[in-house]
Short mmCIF file of C-alpha atoms and ligand atoms in Angstrom, two decimals:
data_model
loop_
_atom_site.label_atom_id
_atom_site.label_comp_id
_atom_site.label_asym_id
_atom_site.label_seq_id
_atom_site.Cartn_x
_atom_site.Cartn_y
_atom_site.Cartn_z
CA UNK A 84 0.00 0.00 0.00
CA UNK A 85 1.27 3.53 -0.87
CA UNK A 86 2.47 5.05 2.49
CA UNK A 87 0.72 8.30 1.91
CA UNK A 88 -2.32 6.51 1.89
CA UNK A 89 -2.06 4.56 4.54
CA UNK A 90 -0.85 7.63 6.91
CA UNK A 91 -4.31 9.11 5.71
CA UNK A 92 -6.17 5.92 6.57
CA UNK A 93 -4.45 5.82 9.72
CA UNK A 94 -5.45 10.03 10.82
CA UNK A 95 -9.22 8.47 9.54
CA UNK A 96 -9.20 5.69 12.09
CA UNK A 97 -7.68 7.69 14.71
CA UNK A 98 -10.22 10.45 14.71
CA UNK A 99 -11.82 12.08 17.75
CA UNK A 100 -10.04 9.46 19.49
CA UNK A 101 -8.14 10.52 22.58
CA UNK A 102 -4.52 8.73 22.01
CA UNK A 103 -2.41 7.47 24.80
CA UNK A 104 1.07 6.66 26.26
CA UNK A 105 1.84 3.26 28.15
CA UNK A 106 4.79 1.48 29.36
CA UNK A 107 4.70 -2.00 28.86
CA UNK A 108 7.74 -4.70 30.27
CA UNK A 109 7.69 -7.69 27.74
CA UNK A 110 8.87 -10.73 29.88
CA UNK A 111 9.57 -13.16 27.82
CA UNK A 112 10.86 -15.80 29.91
CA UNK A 113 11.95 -19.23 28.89
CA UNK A 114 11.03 -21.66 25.42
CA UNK A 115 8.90 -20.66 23.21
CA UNK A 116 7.68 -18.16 25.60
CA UNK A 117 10.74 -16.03 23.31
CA UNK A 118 9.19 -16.24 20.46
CA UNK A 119 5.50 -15.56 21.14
CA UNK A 120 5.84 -12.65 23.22
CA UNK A 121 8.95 -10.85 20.05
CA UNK A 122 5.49 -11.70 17.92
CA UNK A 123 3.15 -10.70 20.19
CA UNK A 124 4.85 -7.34 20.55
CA UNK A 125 4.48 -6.66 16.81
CA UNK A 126 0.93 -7.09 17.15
CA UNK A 127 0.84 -4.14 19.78
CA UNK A 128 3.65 -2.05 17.75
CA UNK A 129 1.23 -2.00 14.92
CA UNK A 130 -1.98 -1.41 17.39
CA UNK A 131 -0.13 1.55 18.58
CA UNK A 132 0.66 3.12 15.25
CA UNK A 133 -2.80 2.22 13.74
CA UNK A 134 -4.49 4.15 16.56
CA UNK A 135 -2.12 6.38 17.12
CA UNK A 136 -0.52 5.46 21.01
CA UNK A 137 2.75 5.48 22.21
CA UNK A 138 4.13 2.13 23.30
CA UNK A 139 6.88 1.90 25.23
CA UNK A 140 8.06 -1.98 25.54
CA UNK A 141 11.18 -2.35 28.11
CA UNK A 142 12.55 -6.50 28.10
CA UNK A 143 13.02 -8.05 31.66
CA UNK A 144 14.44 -11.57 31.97
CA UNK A 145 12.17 -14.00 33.84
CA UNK A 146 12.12 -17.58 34.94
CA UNK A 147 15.11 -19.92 33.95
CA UNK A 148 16.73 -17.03 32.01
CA UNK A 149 16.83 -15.01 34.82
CA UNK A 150 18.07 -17.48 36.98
CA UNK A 151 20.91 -17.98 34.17
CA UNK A 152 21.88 -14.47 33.75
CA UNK A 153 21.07 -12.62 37.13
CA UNK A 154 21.16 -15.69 40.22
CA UNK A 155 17.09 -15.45 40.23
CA UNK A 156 14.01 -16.41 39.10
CA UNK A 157 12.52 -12.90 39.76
CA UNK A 158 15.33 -10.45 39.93
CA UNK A 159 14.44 -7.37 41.44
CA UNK A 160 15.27 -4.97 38.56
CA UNK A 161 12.75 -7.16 36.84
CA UNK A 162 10.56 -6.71 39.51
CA UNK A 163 10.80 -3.12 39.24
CA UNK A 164 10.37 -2.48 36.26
CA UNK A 165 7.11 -4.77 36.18
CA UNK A 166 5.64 -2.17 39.21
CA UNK A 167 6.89 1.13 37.20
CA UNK A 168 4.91 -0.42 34.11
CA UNK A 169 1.46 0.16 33.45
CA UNK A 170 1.09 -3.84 32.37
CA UNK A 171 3.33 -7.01 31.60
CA UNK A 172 3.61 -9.21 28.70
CA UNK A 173 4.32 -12.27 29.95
CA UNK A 174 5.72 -15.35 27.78
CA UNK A 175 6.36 -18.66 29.56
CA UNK A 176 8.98 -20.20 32.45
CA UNK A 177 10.21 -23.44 32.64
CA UNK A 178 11.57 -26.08 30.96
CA UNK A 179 14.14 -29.42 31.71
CA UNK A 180 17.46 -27.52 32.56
CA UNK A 181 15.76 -26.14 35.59
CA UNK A 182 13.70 -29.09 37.07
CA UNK A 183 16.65 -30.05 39.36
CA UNK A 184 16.67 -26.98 40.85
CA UNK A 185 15.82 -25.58 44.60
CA UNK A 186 12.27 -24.47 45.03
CA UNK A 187 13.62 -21.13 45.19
CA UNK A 188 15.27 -21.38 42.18
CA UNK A 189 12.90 -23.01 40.05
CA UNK A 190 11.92 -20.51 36.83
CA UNK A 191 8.22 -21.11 37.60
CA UNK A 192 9.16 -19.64 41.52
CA UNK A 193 9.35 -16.24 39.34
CA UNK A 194 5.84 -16.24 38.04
CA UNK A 195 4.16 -17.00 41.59
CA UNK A 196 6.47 -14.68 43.36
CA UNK A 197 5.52 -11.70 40.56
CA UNK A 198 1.66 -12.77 41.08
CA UNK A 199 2.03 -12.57 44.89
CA UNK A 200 4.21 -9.01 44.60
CA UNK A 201 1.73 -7.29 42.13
CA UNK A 202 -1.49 -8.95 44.25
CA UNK A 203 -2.78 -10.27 40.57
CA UNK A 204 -5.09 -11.95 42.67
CA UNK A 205 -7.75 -12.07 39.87
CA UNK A 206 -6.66 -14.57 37.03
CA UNK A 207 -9.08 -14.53 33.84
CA UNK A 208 -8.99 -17.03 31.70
CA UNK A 209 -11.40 -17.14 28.70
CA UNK A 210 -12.27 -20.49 26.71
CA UNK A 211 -14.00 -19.83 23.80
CA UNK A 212 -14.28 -22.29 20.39
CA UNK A 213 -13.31 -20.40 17.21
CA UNK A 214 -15.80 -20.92 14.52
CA UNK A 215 -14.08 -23.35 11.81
CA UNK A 216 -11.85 -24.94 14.61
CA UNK A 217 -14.39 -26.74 16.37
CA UNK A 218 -13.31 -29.76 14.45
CA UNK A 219 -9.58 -29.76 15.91
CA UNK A 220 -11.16 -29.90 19.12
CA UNK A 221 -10.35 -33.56 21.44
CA UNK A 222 -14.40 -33.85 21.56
CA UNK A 223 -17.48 -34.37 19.08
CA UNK A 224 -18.25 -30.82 17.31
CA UNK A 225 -21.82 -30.68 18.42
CA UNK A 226 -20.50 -31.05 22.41
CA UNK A 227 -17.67 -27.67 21.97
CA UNK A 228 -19.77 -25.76 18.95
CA UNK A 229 -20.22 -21.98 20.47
CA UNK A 230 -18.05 -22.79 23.84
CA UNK A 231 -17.47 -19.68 25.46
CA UNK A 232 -16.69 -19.21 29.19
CA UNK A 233 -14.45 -17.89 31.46
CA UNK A 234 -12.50 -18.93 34.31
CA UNK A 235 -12.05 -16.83 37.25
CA UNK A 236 -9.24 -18.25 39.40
CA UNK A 237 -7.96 -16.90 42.50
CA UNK A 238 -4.08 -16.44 42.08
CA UNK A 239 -2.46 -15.26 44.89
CA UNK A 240 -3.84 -17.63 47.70
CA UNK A 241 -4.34 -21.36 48.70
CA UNK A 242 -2.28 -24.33 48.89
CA UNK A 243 -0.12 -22.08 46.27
CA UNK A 244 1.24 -19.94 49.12
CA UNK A 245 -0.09 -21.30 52.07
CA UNK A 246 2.36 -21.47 55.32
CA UNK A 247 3.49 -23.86 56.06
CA UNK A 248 4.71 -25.72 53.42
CA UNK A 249 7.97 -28.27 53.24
CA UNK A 250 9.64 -31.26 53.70
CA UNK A 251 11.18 -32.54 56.99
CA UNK A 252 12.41 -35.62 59.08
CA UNK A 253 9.90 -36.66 62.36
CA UNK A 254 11.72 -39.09 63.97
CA UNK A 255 12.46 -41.83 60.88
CA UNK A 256 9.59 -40.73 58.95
CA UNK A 257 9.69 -38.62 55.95
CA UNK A 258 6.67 -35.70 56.29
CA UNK A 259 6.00 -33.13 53.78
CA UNK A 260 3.27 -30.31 54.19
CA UNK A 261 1.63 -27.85 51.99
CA UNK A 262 -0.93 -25.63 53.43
CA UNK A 263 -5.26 -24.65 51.79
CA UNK A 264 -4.94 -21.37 53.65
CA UNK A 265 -7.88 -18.33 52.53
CA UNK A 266 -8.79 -15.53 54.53
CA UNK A 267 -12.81 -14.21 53.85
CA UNK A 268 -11.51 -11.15 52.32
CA UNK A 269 -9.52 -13.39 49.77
CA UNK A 270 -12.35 -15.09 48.76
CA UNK A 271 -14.49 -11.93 48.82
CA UNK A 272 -12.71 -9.66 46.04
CA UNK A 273 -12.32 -12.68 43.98
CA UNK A 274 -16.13 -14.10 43.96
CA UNK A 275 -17.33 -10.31 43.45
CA UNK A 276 -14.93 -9.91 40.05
CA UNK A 277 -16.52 -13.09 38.91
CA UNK A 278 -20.58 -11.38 39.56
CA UNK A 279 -19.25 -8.48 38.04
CA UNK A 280 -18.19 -9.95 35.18
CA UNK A 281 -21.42 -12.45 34.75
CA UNK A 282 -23.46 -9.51 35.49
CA UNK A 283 -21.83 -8.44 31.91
CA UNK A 284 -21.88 -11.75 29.93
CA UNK A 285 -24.87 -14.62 30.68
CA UNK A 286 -25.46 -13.84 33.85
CA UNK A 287 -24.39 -17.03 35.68
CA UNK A 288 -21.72 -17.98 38.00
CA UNK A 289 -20.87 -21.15 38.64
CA UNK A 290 -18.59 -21.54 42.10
CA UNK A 291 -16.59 -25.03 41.90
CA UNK A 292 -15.51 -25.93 44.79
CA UNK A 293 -14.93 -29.45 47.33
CA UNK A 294 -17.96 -28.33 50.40
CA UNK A 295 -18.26 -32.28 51.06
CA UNK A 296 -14.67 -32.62 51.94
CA UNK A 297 -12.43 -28.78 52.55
CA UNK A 298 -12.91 -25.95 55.59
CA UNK A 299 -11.89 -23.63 53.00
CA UNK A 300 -14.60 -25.12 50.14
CA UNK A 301 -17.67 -24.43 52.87
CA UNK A 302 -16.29 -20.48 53.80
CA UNK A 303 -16.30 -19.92 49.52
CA UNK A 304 -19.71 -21.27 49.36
CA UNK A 305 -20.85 -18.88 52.16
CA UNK A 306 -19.24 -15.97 50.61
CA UNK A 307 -20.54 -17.12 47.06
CA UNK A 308 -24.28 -17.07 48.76
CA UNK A 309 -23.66 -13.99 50.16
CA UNK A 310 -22.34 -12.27 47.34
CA UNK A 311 -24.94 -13.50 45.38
CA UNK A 312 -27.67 -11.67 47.35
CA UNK A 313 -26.03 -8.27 46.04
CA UNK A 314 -26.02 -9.42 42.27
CA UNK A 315 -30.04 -10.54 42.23
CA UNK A 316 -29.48 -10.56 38.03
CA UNK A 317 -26.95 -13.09 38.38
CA UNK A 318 -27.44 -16.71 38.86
CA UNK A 319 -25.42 -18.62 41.01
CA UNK A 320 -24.97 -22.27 41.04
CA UNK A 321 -22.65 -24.72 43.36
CA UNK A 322 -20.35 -27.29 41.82
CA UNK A 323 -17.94 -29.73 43.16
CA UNK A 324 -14.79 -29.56 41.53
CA UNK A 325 -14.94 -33.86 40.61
CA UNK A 326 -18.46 -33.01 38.79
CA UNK A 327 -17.47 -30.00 37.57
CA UNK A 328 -13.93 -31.31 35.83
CA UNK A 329 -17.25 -33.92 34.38
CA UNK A 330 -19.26 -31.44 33.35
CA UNK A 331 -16.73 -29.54 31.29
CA UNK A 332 -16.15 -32.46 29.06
CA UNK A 333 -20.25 -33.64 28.37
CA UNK A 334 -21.70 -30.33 28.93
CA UNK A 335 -19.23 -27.61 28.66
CA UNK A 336 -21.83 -24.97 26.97
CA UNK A 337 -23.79 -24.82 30.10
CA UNK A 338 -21.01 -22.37 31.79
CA UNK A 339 -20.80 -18.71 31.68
CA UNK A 340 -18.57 -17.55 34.62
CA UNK A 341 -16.60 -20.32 36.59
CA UNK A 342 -15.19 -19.01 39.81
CA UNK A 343 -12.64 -21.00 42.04
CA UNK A 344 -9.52 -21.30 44.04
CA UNK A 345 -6.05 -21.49 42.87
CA UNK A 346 -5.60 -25.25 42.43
CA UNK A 347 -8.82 -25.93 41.00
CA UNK A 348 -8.28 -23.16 38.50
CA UNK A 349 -4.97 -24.53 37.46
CA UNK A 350 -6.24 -27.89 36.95
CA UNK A 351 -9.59 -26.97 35.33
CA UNK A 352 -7.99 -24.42 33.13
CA UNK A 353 -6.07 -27.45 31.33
CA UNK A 354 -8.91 -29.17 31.16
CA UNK A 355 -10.79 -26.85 29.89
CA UNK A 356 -8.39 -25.46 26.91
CA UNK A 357 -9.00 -29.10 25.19
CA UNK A 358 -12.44 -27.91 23.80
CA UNK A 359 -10.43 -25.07 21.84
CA UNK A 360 -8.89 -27.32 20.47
CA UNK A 361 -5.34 -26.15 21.55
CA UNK A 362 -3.80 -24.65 24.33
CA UNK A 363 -1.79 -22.68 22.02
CA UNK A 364 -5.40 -20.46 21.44
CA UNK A 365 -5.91 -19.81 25.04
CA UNK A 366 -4.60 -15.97 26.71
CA UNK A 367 -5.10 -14.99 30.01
CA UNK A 368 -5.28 -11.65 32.29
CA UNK A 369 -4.03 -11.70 35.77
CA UNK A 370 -5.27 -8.49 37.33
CA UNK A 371 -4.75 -6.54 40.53
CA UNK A 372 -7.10 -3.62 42.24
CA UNK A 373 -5.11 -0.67 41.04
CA UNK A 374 -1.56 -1.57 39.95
CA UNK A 375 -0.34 -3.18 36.45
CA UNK A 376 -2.19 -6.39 35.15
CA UNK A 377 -0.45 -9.05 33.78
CA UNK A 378 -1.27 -11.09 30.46
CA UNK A 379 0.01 -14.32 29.16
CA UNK A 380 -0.78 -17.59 27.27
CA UNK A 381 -2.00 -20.10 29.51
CA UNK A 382 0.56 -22.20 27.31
CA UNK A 383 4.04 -23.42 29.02
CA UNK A 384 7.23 -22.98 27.51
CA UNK A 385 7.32 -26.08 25.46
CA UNK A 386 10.98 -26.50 25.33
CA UNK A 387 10.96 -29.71 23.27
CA UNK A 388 9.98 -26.84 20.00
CA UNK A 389 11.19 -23.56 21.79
CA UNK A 390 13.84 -21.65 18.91
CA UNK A 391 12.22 -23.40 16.05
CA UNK A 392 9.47 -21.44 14.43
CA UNK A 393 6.62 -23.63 15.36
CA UNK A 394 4.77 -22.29 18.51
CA UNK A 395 1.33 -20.83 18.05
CA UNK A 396 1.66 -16.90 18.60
CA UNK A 397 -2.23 -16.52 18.75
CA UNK A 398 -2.49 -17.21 22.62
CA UNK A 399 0.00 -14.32 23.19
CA UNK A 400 -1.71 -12.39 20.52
CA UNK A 401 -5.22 -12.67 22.34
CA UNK A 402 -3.37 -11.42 25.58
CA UNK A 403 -2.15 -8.37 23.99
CA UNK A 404 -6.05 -7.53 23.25
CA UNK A 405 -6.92 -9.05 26.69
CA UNK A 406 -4.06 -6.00 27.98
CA UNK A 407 -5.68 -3.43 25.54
CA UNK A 408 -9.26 -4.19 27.17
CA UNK A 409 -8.59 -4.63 30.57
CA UNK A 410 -5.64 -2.49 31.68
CA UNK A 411 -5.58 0.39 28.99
CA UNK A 412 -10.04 0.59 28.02
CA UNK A 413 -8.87 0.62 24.76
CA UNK A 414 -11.97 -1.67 23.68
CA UNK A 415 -11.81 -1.01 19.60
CA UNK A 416 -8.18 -1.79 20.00
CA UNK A 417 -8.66 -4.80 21.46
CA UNK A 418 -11.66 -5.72 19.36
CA UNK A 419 -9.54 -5.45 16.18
CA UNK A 420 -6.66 -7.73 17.68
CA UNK A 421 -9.66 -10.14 18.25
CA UNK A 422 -11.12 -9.98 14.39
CA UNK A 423 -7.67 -9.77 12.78
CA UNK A 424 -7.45 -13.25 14.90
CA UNK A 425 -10.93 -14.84 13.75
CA UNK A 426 -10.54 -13.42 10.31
CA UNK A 427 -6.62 -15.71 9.95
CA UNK A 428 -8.44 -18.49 11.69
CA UNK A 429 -11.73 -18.87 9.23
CA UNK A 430 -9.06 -17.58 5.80
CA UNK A 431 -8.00 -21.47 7.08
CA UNK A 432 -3.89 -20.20 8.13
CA UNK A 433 -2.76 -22.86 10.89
CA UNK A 434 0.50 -23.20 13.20
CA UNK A 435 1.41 -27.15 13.37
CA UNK A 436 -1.04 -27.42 16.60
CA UNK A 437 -4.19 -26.89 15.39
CA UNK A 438 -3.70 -28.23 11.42
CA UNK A 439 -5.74 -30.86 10.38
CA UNK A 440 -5.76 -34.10 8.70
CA UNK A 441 -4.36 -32.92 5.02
CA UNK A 442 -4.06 -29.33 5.90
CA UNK A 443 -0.55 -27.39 5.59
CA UNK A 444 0.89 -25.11 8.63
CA UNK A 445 2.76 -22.20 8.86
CA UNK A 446 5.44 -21.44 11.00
CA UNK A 447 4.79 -18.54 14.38
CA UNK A 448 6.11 -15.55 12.52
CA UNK A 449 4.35 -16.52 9.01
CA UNK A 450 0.97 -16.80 11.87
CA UNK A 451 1.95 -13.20 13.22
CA UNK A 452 2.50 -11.49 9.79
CA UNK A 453 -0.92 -13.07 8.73
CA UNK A 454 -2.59 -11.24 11.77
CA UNK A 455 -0.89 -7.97 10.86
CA UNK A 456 -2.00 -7.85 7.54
CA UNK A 457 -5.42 -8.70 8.10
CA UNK A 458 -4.92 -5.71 10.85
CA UNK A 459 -3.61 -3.18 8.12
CA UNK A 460 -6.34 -4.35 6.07
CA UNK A 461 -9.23 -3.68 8.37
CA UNK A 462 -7.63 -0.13 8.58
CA UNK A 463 -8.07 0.15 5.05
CA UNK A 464 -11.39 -0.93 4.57
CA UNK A 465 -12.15 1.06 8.20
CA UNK A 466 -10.53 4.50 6.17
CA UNK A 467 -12.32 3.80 3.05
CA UNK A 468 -16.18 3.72 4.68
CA UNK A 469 -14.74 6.59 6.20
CA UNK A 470 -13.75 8.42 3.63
CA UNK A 471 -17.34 7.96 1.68
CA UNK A 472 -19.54 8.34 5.01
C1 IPM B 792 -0.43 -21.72 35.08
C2 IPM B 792 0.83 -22.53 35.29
C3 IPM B 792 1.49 -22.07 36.57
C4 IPM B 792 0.53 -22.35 37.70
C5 IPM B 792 2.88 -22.70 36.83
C6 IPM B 792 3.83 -22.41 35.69
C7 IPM B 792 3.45 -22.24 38.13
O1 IPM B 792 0.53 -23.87 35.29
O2 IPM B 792 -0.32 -20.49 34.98
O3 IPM B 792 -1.50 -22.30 35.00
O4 IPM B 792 0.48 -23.48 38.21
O5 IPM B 792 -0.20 -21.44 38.09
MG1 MG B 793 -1.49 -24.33 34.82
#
């Protein structure tokens, strides 16, 4: 496209729109986490100049890197620079040169100890079946067609943190303990962010928890009842987590808003991104009251294809728009991160993890540049009706 034109499209799509500046640290951690977040960053670069904001991406290492280069999983440069930000990029942590290491020095130490210091206590995690990939999905079509939930986990509590927690000699036995700790006001903020955000979707919120077995199950069932009573517009149901880990596999359309405690959320979240199809689709926002969210994949670092062009970008793609909607209110940003997306998906482009029985697959970067052009496009198309309103 001629460059005049496109600077003219680009004043078109920016008008009467108030433009911004935000600081943004890209931690890209460990295995493919690399890649995805260079590619993700393009997407935002391009979001930026489209719409006219000011981006300013500063590179923190993370996780095993860290560990590698600075003696820590969470250095506390990185740290700072995270809390002078206005949100973090996060890629992945992790992989098979680290698993012999301490607890303390383990790259995946560095993620919980960033959750804990930025109180991202709120961990969103949507699940939602792309049109035209319902077919890639582990289950029958008709069970996953129109799938489209979201997980509310609580991140900074439970057996996660919980005190105390280790490993020691009594007498000749071996013990090891690892504490379900929750105060009410921990389960509070987190139950309320899940009515809120029901109150704006379908209007139901399931609470999973384990009330027939865990202390800590029956005090988040009384605070989900109580909370409730202030959201009268809102459903809320009870699950157990056994039924509900069931449920998402025969029934997984009948959720809206599933709210529930650190473990469960890990565990269900996995579960959960096999109806997409991949886990390479799936972004996620960690959020705090005030300070700087955080958004990653819900991906690892999949070492065993980390360097080699192959990782799906599209998870850390969606958490750039995830970062444009929830920590910036840029919603029309983030809204044409999401179609760019849907519009690759359905033109039939796939990385190697979501291809399909005769069907070809391009590499991350050939994925990202696919999402940019369909970006620049919009633009054009967006400047056009513009031009002849
Ligand atoms: C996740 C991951 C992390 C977690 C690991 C890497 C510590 O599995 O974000 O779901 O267990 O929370
Ligand atoms: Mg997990």
């Amino acid at each position: 496209m001629d460059p005049a034109s496109n600077l003219y499209f680009q004043n078109l799509k920016g008008r009467g729109m108030r433009t911004m500046e935000k600081r943004i640290a890209i931690l890209p951690g460990d295995g493919i986490g690399q890649e995805v977040a260079n590619n993700a960053v393009k997407v935002l670069k391009t979001i930026g100049r489209q719409f006219g904001h000011t981006f300013h991406c500063s590179y923190a290492p993370v996780g095993g890197e860290a560990v590698d280069k600075k003696g820590s999983p969470l250095p506390e440069e990185t740290l700072k620079l995270c809390q002078e930000s206005d949100a973090v990029l996060f890629g992945a942590v992790g992989g098979p040169k680290w698993d012999g290491a301490s607890a303390e020095q383990r790259p995946e130490k560095g993620l919980l100890q960033l959750r804990k210091s930025l109180d991202l206590f709120s961990n969103l995690r949507p699940v939602k079946v792309f049109p035209g990939l319902s077919a890639h999905s582990a289950l029958k079509q008709e069970t996953v067609r129109d799938v489209d939930f979201v997980i509310v986990r609580e991140l900074t509590g439970g057996l996660y943190f919980g005190k105390p927690s280790g490993r020691q000699m009594s007498g000749d036995e071996e013990e090891v303990v690892d504490t379900l700790h929750y105060k009410r006001k921990e389960i509070e903020r987190i139950v309320e962010k899940a009515f809120k955000l029901a109150e704006q979707r379908n209007k139901k919120v399931t609470s999973v928890d384990k009330a027939n077995v865990l202390e800590s199950s029956r005090l988040w069932r009384e605070v989900a009842e109580e909370t409730a009573k202030r959201y009268p517009g809102v459903q809320l149901e009870h699950m157990l987590v056994d039924r509900a880990a069931m449920e998402l596999i025969a029934n997984p359309r009948q959720f809206d808003v599933i709210v529930t405690e650190n473990m469960f959320g890990d565990i269900l979240s996995d579960e959960a991104s096999m109806l997409t199809g991949s886990l390479g689709l799936l972004p996620s926002a960690s959020l705090s009251e005030n300070g700087p969210g955080l958004y990653e994949p819900v991906h690892g670092s999949a070492p065993e294809i980390a360097g080699e062009n192959k990782a799906n970008p599209l998870a850390a793609i969606l958490s750039v728009a995830m970062m444009l909607r929830h920590s910036f209110r840029m919603r029309e940003e983030a809204e044409a991160v999401e179609k760019a997306v849907t519009e690759v998906l359905e033109a039939g482009y796939r990385t190697a993890d979501i291809t399909g029985l005769g069907q070809r697959s391009i590499g991350t970067k050939q994925m990202t540049d696919q999402v940019l052009f369909a970006l620049e496009e919009d633009t054009t198309t967006a400047g056009i009706m513009a031009a002849y309103a």
